[in-house]
XYZ file of C-alpha atoms in Angstrom:
624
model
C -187.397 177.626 -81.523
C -187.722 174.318 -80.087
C -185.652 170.843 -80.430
C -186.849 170.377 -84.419
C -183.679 172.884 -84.474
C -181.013 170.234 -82.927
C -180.137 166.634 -84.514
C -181.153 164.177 -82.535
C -177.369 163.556 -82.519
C -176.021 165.942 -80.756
C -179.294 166.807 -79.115
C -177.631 166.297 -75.625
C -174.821 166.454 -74.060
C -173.679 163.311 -72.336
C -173.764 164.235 -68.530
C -176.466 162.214 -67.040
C -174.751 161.618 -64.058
C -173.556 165.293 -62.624
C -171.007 163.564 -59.834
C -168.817 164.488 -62.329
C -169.185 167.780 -62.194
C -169.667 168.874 -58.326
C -167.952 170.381 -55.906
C -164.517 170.236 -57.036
C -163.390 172.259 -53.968
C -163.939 169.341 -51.641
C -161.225 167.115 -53.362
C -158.681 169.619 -52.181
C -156.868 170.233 -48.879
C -159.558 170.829 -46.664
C -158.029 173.130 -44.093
C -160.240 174.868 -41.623
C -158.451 177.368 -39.454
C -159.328 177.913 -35.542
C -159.348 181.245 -33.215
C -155.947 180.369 -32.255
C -154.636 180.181 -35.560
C -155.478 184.295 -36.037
C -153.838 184.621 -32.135
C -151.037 182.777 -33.957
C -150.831 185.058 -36.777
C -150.921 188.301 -34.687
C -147.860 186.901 -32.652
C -145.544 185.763 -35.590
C -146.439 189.367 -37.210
C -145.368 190.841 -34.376
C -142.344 189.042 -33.929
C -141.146 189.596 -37.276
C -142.082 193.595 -36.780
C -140.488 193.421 -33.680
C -137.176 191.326 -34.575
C -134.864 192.675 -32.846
C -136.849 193.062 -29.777
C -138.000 189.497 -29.827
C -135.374 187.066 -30.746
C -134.701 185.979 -27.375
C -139.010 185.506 -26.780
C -138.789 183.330 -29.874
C -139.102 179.775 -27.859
C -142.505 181.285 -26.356
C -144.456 180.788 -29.169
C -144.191 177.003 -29.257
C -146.884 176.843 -27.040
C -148.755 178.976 -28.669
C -147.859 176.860 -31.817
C -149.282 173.843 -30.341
C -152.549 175.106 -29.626
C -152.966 175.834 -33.743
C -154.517 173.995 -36.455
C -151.065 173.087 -38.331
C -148.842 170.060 -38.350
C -147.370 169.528 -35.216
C -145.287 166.155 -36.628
C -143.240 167.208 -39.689
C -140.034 166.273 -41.170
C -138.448 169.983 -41.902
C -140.065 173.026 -41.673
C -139.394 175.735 -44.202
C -140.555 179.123 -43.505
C -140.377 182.067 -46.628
C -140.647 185.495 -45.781
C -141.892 188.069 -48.399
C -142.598 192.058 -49.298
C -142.572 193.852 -52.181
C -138.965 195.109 -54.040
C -137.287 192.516 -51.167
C -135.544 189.483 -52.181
C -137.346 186.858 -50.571
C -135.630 185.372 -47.307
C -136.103 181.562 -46.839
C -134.554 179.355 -43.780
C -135.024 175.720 -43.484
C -134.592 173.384 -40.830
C -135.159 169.379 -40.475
C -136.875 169.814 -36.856
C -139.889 169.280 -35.273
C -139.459 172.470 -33.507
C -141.430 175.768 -35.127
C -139.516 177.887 -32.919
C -136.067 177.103 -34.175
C -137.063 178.134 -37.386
C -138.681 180.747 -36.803
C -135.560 182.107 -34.455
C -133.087 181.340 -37.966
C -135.935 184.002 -39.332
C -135.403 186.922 -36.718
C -131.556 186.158 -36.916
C -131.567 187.011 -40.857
C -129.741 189.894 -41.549
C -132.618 191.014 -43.855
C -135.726 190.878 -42.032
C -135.938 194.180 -40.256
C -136.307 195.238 -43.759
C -138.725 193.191 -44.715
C -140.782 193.521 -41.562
C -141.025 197.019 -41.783
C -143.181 196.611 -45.461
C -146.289 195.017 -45.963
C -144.841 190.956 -45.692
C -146.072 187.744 -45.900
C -144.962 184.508 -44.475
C -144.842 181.561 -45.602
C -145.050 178.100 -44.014
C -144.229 174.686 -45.745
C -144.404 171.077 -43.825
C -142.769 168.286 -44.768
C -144.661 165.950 -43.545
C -142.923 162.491 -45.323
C -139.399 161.291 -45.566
C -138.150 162.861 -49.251
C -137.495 159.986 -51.320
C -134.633 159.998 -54.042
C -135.372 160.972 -57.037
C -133.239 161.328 -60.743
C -133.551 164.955 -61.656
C -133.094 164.257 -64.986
C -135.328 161.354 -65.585
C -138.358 162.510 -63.907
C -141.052 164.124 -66.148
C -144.450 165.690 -66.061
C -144.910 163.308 -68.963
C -143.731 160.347 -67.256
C -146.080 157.843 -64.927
C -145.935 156.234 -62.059
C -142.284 156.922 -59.861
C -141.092 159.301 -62.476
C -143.662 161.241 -62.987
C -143.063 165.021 -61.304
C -146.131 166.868 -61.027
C -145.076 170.653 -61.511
C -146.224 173.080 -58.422
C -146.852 170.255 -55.893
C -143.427 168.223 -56.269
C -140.269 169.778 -54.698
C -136.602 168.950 -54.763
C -134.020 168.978 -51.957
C -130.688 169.184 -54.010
C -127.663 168.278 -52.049
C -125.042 169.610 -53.458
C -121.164 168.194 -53.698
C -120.148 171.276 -51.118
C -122.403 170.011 -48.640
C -124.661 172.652 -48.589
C -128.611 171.509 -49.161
C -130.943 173.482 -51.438
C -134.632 173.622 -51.826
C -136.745 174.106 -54.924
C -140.512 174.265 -52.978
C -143.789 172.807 -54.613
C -145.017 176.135 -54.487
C -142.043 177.750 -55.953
C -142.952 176.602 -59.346
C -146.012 179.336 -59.312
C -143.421 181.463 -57.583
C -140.402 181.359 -60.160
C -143.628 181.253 -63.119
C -142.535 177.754 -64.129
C -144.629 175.103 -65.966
C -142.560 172.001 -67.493
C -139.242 170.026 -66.901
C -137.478 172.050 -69.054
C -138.084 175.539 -67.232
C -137.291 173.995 -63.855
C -133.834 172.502 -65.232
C -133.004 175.566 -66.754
C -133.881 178.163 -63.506
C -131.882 175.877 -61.613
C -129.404 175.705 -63.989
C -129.068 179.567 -64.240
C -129.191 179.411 -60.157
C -126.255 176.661 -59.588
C -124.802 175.720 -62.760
C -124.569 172.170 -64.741
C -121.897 170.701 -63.271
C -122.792 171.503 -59.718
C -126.815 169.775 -60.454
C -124.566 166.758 -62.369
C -122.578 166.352 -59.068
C -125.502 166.977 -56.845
C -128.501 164.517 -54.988
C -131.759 164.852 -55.586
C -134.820 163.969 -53.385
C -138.316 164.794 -54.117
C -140.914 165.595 -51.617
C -144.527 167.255 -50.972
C -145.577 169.605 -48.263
C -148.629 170.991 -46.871
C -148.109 175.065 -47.702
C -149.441 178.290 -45.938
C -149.101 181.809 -46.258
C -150.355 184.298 -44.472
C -152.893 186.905 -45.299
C -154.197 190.043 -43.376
C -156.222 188.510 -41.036
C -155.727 184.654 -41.115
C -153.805 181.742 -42.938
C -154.175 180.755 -46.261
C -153.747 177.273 -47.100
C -151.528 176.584 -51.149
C -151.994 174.436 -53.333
C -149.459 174.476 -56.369
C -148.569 177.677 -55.070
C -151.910 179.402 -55.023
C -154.380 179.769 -52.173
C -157.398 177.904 -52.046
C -160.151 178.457 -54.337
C -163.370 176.860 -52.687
C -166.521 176.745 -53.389
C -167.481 178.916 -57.019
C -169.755 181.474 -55.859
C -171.034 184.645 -57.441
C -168.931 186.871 -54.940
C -165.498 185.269 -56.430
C -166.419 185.825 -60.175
C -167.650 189.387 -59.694
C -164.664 190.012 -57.430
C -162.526 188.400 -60.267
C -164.326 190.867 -63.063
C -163.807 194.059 -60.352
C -159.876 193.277 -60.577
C -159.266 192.546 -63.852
C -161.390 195.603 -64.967
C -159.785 197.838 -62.535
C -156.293 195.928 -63.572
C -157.026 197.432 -67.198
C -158.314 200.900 -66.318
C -155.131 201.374 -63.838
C -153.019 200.634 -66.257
C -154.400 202.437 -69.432
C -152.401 204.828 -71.063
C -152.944 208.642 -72.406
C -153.076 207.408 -75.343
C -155.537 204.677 -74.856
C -153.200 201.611 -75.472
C -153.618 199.135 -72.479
C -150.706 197.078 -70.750
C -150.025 194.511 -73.342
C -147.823 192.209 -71.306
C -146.227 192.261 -67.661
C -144.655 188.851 -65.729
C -145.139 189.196 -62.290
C -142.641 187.103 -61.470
C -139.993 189.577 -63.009
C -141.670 192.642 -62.786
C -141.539 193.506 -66.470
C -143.253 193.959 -69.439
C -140.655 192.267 -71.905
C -142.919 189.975 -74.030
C -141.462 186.447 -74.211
C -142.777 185.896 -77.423
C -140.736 189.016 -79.222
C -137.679 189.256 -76.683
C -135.716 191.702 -79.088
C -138.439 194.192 -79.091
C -137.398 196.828 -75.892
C -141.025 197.528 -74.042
C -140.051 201.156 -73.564
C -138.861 202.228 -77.129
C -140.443 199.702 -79.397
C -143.107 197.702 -78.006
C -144.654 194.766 -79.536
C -148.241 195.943 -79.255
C -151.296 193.346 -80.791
C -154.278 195.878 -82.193
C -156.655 192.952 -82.215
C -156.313 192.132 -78.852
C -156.732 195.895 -77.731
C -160.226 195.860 -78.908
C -160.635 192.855 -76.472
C -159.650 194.639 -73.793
C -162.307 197.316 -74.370
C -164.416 194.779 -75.185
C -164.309 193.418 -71.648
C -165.091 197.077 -70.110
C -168.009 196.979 -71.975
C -169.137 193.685 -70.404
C -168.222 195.093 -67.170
C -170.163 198.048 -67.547
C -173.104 196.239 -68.423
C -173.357 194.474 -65.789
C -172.860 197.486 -63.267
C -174.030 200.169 -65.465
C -171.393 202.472 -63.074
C -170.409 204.329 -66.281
C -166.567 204.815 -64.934
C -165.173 202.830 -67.784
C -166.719 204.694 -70.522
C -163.988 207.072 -70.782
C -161.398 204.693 -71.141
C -163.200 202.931 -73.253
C -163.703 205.945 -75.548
C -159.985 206.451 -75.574
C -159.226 202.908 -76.385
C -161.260 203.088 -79.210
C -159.687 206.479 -80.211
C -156.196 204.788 -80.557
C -158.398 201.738 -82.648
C -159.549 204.592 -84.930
C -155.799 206.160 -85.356
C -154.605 202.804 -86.639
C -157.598 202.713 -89.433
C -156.999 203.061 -93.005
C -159.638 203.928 -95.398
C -159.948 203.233 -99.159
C -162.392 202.851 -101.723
C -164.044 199.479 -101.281
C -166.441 199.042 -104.312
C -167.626 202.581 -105.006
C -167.892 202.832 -101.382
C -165.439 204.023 -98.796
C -164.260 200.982 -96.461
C -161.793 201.001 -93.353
C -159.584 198.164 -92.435
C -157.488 198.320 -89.291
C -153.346 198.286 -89.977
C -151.166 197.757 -86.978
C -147.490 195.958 -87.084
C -147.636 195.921 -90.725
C -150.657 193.597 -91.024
C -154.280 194.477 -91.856
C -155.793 191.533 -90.356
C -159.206 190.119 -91.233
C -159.371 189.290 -87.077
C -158.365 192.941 -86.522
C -160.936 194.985 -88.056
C -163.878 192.037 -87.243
C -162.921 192.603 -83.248
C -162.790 196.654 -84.096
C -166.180 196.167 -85.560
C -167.640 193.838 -82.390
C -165.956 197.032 -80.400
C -167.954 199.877 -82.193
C -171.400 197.726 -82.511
C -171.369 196.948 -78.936
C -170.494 200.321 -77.597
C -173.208 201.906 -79.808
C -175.623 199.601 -78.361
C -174.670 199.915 -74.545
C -174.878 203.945 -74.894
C -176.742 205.144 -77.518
C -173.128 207.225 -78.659
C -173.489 207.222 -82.423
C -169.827 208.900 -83.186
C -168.478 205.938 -84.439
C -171.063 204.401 -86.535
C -169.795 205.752 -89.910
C -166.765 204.320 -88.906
C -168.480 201.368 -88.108
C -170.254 201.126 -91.594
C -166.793 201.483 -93.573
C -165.712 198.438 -91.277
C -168.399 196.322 -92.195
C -168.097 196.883 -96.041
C -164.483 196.056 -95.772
C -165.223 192.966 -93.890
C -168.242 191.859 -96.560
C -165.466 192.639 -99.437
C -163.724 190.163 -97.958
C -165.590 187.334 -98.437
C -165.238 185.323 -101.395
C -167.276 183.624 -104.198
C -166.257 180.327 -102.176
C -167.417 181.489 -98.672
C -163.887 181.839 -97.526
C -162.819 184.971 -96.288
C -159.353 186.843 -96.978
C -157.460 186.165 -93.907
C -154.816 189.374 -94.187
C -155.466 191.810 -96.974
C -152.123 193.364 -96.017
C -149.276 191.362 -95.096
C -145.559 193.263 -93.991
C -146.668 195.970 -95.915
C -147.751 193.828 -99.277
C -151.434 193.362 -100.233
C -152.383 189.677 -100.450
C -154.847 188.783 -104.212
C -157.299 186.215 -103.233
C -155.232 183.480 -105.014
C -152.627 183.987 -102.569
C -154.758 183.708 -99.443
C -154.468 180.355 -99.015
C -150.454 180.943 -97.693
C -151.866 183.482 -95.013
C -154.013 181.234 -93.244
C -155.615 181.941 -89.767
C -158.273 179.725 -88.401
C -159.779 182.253 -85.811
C -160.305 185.174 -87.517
C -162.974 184.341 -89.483
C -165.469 184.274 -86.248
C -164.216 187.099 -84.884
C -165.510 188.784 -88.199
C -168.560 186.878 -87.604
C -169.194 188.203 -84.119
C -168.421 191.893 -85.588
C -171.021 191.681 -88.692
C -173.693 190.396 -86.403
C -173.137 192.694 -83.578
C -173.234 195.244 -86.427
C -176.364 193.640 -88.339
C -179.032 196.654 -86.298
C -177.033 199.257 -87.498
C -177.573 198.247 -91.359
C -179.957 199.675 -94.007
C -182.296 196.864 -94.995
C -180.635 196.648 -98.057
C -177.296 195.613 -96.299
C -178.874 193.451 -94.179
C -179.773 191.015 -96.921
C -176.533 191.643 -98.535
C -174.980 190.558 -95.281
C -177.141 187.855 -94.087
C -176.712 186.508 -98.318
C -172.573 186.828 -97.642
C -172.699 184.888 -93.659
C -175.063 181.882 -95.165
C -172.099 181.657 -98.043
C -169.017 181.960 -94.996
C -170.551 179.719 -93.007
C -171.372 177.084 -95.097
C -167.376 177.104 -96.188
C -166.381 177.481 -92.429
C -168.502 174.209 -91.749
C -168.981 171.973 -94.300
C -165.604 172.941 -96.303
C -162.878 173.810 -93.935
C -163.188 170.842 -91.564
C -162.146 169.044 -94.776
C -159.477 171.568 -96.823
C -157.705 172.511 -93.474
C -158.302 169.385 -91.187
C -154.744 169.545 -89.806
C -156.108 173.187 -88.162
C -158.674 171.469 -85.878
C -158.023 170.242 -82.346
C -159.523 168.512 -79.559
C -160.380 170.347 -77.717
C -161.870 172.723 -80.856
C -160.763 176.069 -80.379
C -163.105 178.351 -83.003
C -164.673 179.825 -79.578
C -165.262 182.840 -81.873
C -167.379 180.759 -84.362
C -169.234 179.221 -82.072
C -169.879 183.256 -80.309
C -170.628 184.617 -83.516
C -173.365 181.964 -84.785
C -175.165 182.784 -81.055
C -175.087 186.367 -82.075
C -176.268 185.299 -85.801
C -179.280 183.928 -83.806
C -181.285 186.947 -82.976
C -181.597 187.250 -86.879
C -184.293 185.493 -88.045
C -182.973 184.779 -91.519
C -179.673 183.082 -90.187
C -181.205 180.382 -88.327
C -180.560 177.462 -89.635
C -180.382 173.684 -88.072
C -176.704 173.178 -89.334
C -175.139 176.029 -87.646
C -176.914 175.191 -84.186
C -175.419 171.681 -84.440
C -172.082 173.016 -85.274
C -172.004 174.980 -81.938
C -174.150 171.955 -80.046
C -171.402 169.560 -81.377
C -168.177 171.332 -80.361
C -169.524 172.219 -76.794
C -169.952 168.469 -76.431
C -166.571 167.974 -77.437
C -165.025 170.373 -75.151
C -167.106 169.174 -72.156
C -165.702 165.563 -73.560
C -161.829 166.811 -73.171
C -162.350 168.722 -69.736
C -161.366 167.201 -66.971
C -163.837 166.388 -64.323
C -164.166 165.597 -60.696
C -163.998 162.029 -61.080
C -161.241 161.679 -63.228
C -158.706 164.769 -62.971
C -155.084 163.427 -61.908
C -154.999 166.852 -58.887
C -158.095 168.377 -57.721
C -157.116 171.282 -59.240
C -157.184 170.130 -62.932
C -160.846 169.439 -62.686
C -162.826 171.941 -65.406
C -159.794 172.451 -67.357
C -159.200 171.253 -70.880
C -156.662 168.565 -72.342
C -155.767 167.603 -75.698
C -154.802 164.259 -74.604
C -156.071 162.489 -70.771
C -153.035 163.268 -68.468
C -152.184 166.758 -70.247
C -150.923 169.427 -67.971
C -154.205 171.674 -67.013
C -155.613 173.935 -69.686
C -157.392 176.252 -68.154
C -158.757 178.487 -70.841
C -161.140 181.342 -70.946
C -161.453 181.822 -74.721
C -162.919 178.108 -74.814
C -165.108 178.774 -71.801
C -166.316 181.810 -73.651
C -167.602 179.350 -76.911
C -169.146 176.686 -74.262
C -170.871 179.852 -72.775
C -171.979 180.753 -76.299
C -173.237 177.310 -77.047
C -174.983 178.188 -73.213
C -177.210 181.143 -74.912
C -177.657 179.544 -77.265
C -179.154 176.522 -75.870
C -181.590 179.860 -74.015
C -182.502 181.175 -77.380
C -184.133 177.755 -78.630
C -185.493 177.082 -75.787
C -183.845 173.923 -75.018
C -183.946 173.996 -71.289
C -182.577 170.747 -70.647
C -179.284 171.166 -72.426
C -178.804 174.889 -70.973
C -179.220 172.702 -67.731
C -176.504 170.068 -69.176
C -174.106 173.175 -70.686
C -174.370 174.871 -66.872
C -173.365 172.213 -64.949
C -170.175 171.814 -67.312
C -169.540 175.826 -67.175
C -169.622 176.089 -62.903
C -166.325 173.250 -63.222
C -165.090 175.647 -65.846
C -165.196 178.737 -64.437
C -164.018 177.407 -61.046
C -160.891 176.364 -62.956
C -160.094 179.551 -64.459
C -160.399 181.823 -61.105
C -157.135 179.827 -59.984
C -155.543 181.755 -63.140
C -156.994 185.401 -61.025
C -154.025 187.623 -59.754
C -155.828 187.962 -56.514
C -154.620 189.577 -53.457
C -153.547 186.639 -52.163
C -152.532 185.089 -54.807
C -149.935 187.810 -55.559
C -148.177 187.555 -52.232
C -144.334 186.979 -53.566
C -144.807 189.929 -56.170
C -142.060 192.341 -56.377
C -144.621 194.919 -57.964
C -148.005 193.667 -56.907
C -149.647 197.109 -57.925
C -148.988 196.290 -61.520
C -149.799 192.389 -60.825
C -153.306 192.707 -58.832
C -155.834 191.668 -61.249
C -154.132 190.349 -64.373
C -155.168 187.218 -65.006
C -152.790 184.613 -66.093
C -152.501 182.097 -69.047
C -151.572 179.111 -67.525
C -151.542 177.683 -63.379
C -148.032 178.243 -62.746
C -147.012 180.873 -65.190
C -147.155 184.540 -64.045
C -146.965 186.509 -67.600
C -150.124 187.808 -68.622
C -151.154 189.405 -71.525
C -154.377 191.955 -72.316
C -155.650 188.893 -73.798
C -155.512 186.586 -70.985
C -157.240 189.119 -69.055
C -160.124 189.586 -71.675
C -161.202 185.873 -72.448
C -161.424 185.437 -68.553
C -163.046 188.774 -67.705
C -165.350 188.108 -70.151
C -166.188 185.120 -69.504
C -167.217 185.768 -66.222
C -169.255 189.266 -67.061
C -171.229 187.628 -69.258
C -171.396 184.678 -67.513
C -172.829 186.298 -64.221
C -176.800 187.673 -65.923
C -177.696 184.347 -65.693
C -175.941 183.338 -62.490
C -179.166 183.387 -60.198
C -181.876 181.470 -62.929
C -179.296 178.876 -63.984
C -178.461 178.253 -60.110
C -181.970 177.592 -59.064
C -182.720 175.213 -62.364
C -179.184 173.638 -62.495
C -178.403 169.542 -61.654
C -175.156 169.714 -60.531
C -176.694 172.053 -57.641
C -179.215 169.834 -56.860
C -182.279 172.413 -56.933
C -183.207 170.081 -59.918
């Protein structure tokens, strides 16, 4: 299928000049570390191991100090020492003397302890005068001299006893903190009102490094260095996350629905009341996504050590299905938390369809079958689908649907009913193809218009825009309307991403805003629908906007591998076998959900088949 497809409308997307979307890496710090640096490192490990040994042999490594890569002129010099189940230890001097620091750091009471784990230290340079600053006027929101940019902003707070405080840049990613609010209420919690009230505030920025096993790490907001996107760093990023879920699975094939690294617990912020150990809030929908994302994995490596777990995910899918008579027929619907969710059983469906296809295992296809006739019952003579057909425990009629509204779960039906389209009689495969013209044509033409309020900018239907590329391997759904759809709201999302040449940090570049100056929205489930509109772009045979798509998803996915609970990147956590490999929601925010995990994991699996082909053809690259 060739252009005739695409209006000449949306028959590009705008990105003639690919400045915009190169390199992002180079617009950050741009530290390159020296031989002496890792001497360096070796010495200050030592020490630390060592303390009580060494405190007197502190002054000696000045010199060594001198010879590094670091700041040598600085302000203060704040060094942070870290290992798991410690409380961190932080000393802080204004000097221009590493040594005196570093000798505050031996003295500590605590760092024996410390030293004897696996630690990592952590070295912040002031290199400006702070300037003063009104805690409670300054705002992420606010320009110019108010404006406080979360995770590379700090605070010395001098309080009314004299004693001086410091809230780091980094410490926002540290304490999981994202807005104003958060950081006045962690300090709050940590000093009190009327202390902050009575206390002085300056602000300041620092250039931050931490050390890893075998040389420094240089932070920014907290996190170490991305650099350049490569295929190495995704399939790394895919190898955690999947290895995050498998470690984590339980017997029963449920999957760690949320942790906080920060805390070390799984107490969901969204249902605080509900105890993780004795009643756990637990989402079935997003369950499937986390097989869903083994699957991915497993197709690319074809290893075959996720099966299992994926088997027993889908056996505690199964346990939570309901079955009924659905027109003379028996039909299944998936109940969980008192809902039977039209999202729930589409995602079970994708889950079944896709594991039959990637094995050959047809145990679950008669389950799959009753899911599919549930999901077809639930379409209506208008095209719109019944959003819950159980809600707390009460069946919803079609005239009440309209109260029980939910604007994704209409694709993710989509995506299931196509995936599932192969295993249909021919008969049901012109009853279904008959019931997806009549759904889509409501979810297009009539829902932009009877729930307008629902739509965003960035759009969000990443499922929609997934399930009409897996609609196009089916002959009789291809139609020009649907292509444009998906055509049209990739353009819109490249239109609301930041770029290189316009993102406020170098970090915000290929994440998404709502409005220009929005804090960075780095977000896998939209980078999943741009990667849809991608393959979809293949599947015409529209080369030039694959090329166009491409350049926009390399800035994307670069952006979401700073949200990757690497190695590194987990160097303050208390717990960091439970944190390795989640994948968080949001830059400085350390809770993480299965979900979080799957739109990113996924992403990136299914991203990397076409890693070498779109590399050698893409602009931004300049092979083309």
């Amino acid at each position: 299928m060739k252009n005739n497809f695409i209006s000449a409308e949306t028959s590009a997307i705008k990105s003639a000049d690919q400045q915009p979307f190169m390199a992002p890496e180079k617009q950050e710090p741009g530290y390159q570390p020296n031989p002496l640096d890792y001497s360096f490192l070796q010495s200050v490990s030592k020490a630390i191991r060592n303390c009580t040994e060494t405190i007197s042999d502190s002054v000696k490594l000045e010199p060594d100090f001198a010879q590094t890569s670091f700041p040598k002129h600085f302000e203060r010099l704040t060094l942070v020492l870290y290992a798991p189940g410690h409380k961190r230890i932080l000393v802080s001097r204004q000097t221009h003397s590493f040594s005196e620091v570093f000798e505050r750091l031996l003295l500590h009471p605590r760092t024996p302890a410390l030293g004897r784990e696996p630690f990592r230290l952590q070295m912040d340079f002031i290199l400006a005068p702070p300037s003063p600053a009104d805690f409670y006027s300054v705002g992420t929101e606010q320009e110019g001299e108010r404006h406080f940019e979360i995770g590379i902003d700090g605070l010395l707070i001098h309080g009314p006893d004299n004693m001086v405080h410091l809230f780091l840049p980094g410490d926002a990613y540290v304490r999981s903190i994202m807005g104003m609010r958060q950081l006045r209420d962690y300090l709050t919690r940590a000093y009190g009102e009327d202390y902050l009230r009575q206390a002085g505030f300056e602000r300041f920025r620092s250039e931050s490094f931490i050390s890893g096993e075998k040389d420094w790490l240089q932070l920014y907001r907290g996190y170490p260095l991305v650099g350049p996107l490569t295929r190495q760093k995704i399939e790394q990023a895919v190898e955690l996350a999947v290895g995050h879920i498998l470690l984590n699975q339980e017997k029963s094939g449920k999957f760690l629905y949320y942790y906080d690294a920060s805390l070390d617990s799984r107490r969901d912020h969204e249902h605080p009341t509900r105890d993780p150990l004795t009643n756990p809030y637990y989402n079935i929908l997003r369950h499937s996504g986390g097989a869903l994302t083994c699957i991915y994995h497993e197709k690319c490596t074809h290893r075959g050590n996720a099966l299992d777990s994926i088997r027993n995910a889908i056996g505690y899918l199964l346990k939570q299905a309901r079955t009924y008579d659905c027109n003379g027929i028996e039909g299944a619907y998936i109940y969980s938390e008192r809902k039977a969710k039209l999202g729930g059983s589409g995602v079970a469906l994708y889950l079944l369809a896709e594991y039959q296809r990637l094995t050959g295992d047809t145990q679950y296809q008669e389950w799959a079958h009753r899911l599919a006739r549930h999901l077809l019952s639930q379409i209506t003579a208008s095209g719109e689908f019944i959003y819950y057909s159980i809600y707390l425990d009460q069946p919803v009629t079609e005239q009440e649907n309209h109260e029980y509204f939910s604007f994704y779960y209409p694709g993710e039906a989509i995506c299931g009913l196509a995936k599932y389209y192969p295993l249909a009689s021919a008969e049901d495969q012109r009853m279904i193809t008959g019931k997806l013209h009549k759904a889509l044509e409501f979810l297009i033409e009539v829902r932009p218009v009877t729930r307008a309020q629902h739509y965003t900018s960035p759009p969000s239907d990443a499922w929609l825009m997934m399930g009409i590329k897996e609609l196009w391997d089916i002959e009789a759904m291809r139609k020009p309307q649907y292509a444009e759809f998906v055509f049209s709201d990739a353009r819109k999302m490249v239109d609301h991403m930041y770029k290189v040449t316009d993102a406020p940090c170098p970090d915000y570049a290929g994440a998404f805003y709502y409005t220009y100056g929005d804090y960075p929205y780095a977000d896998g489930a939209r980078c999943e629908g741009l990667l849809g509109a991608y393959e979809l772009a293949l599947k015409i045979g529209d080369q030039d906007k694959a090329r166009q798509i491409w350049d926009a998803l390399r800035l994307a996915a670069w952006s979401v591998l700073h949200l990757v609970n690497t190695e590194d990147a987990i160097y303050f956590a208390p717990n960091p076998r439970v944190a390795l490999g989640g994948i968080r929601f949001k830059y400085t925010r350390q809770w993480f959900r299965i979900d979080t995990i799957q739109h990113v994991a996924s992403f990136f699996a299914k991203l990397l088949p076409y890693w070498e082909s779109a590399e050698a053809n893409s602009v931004s690259t300049g092979r083309k």
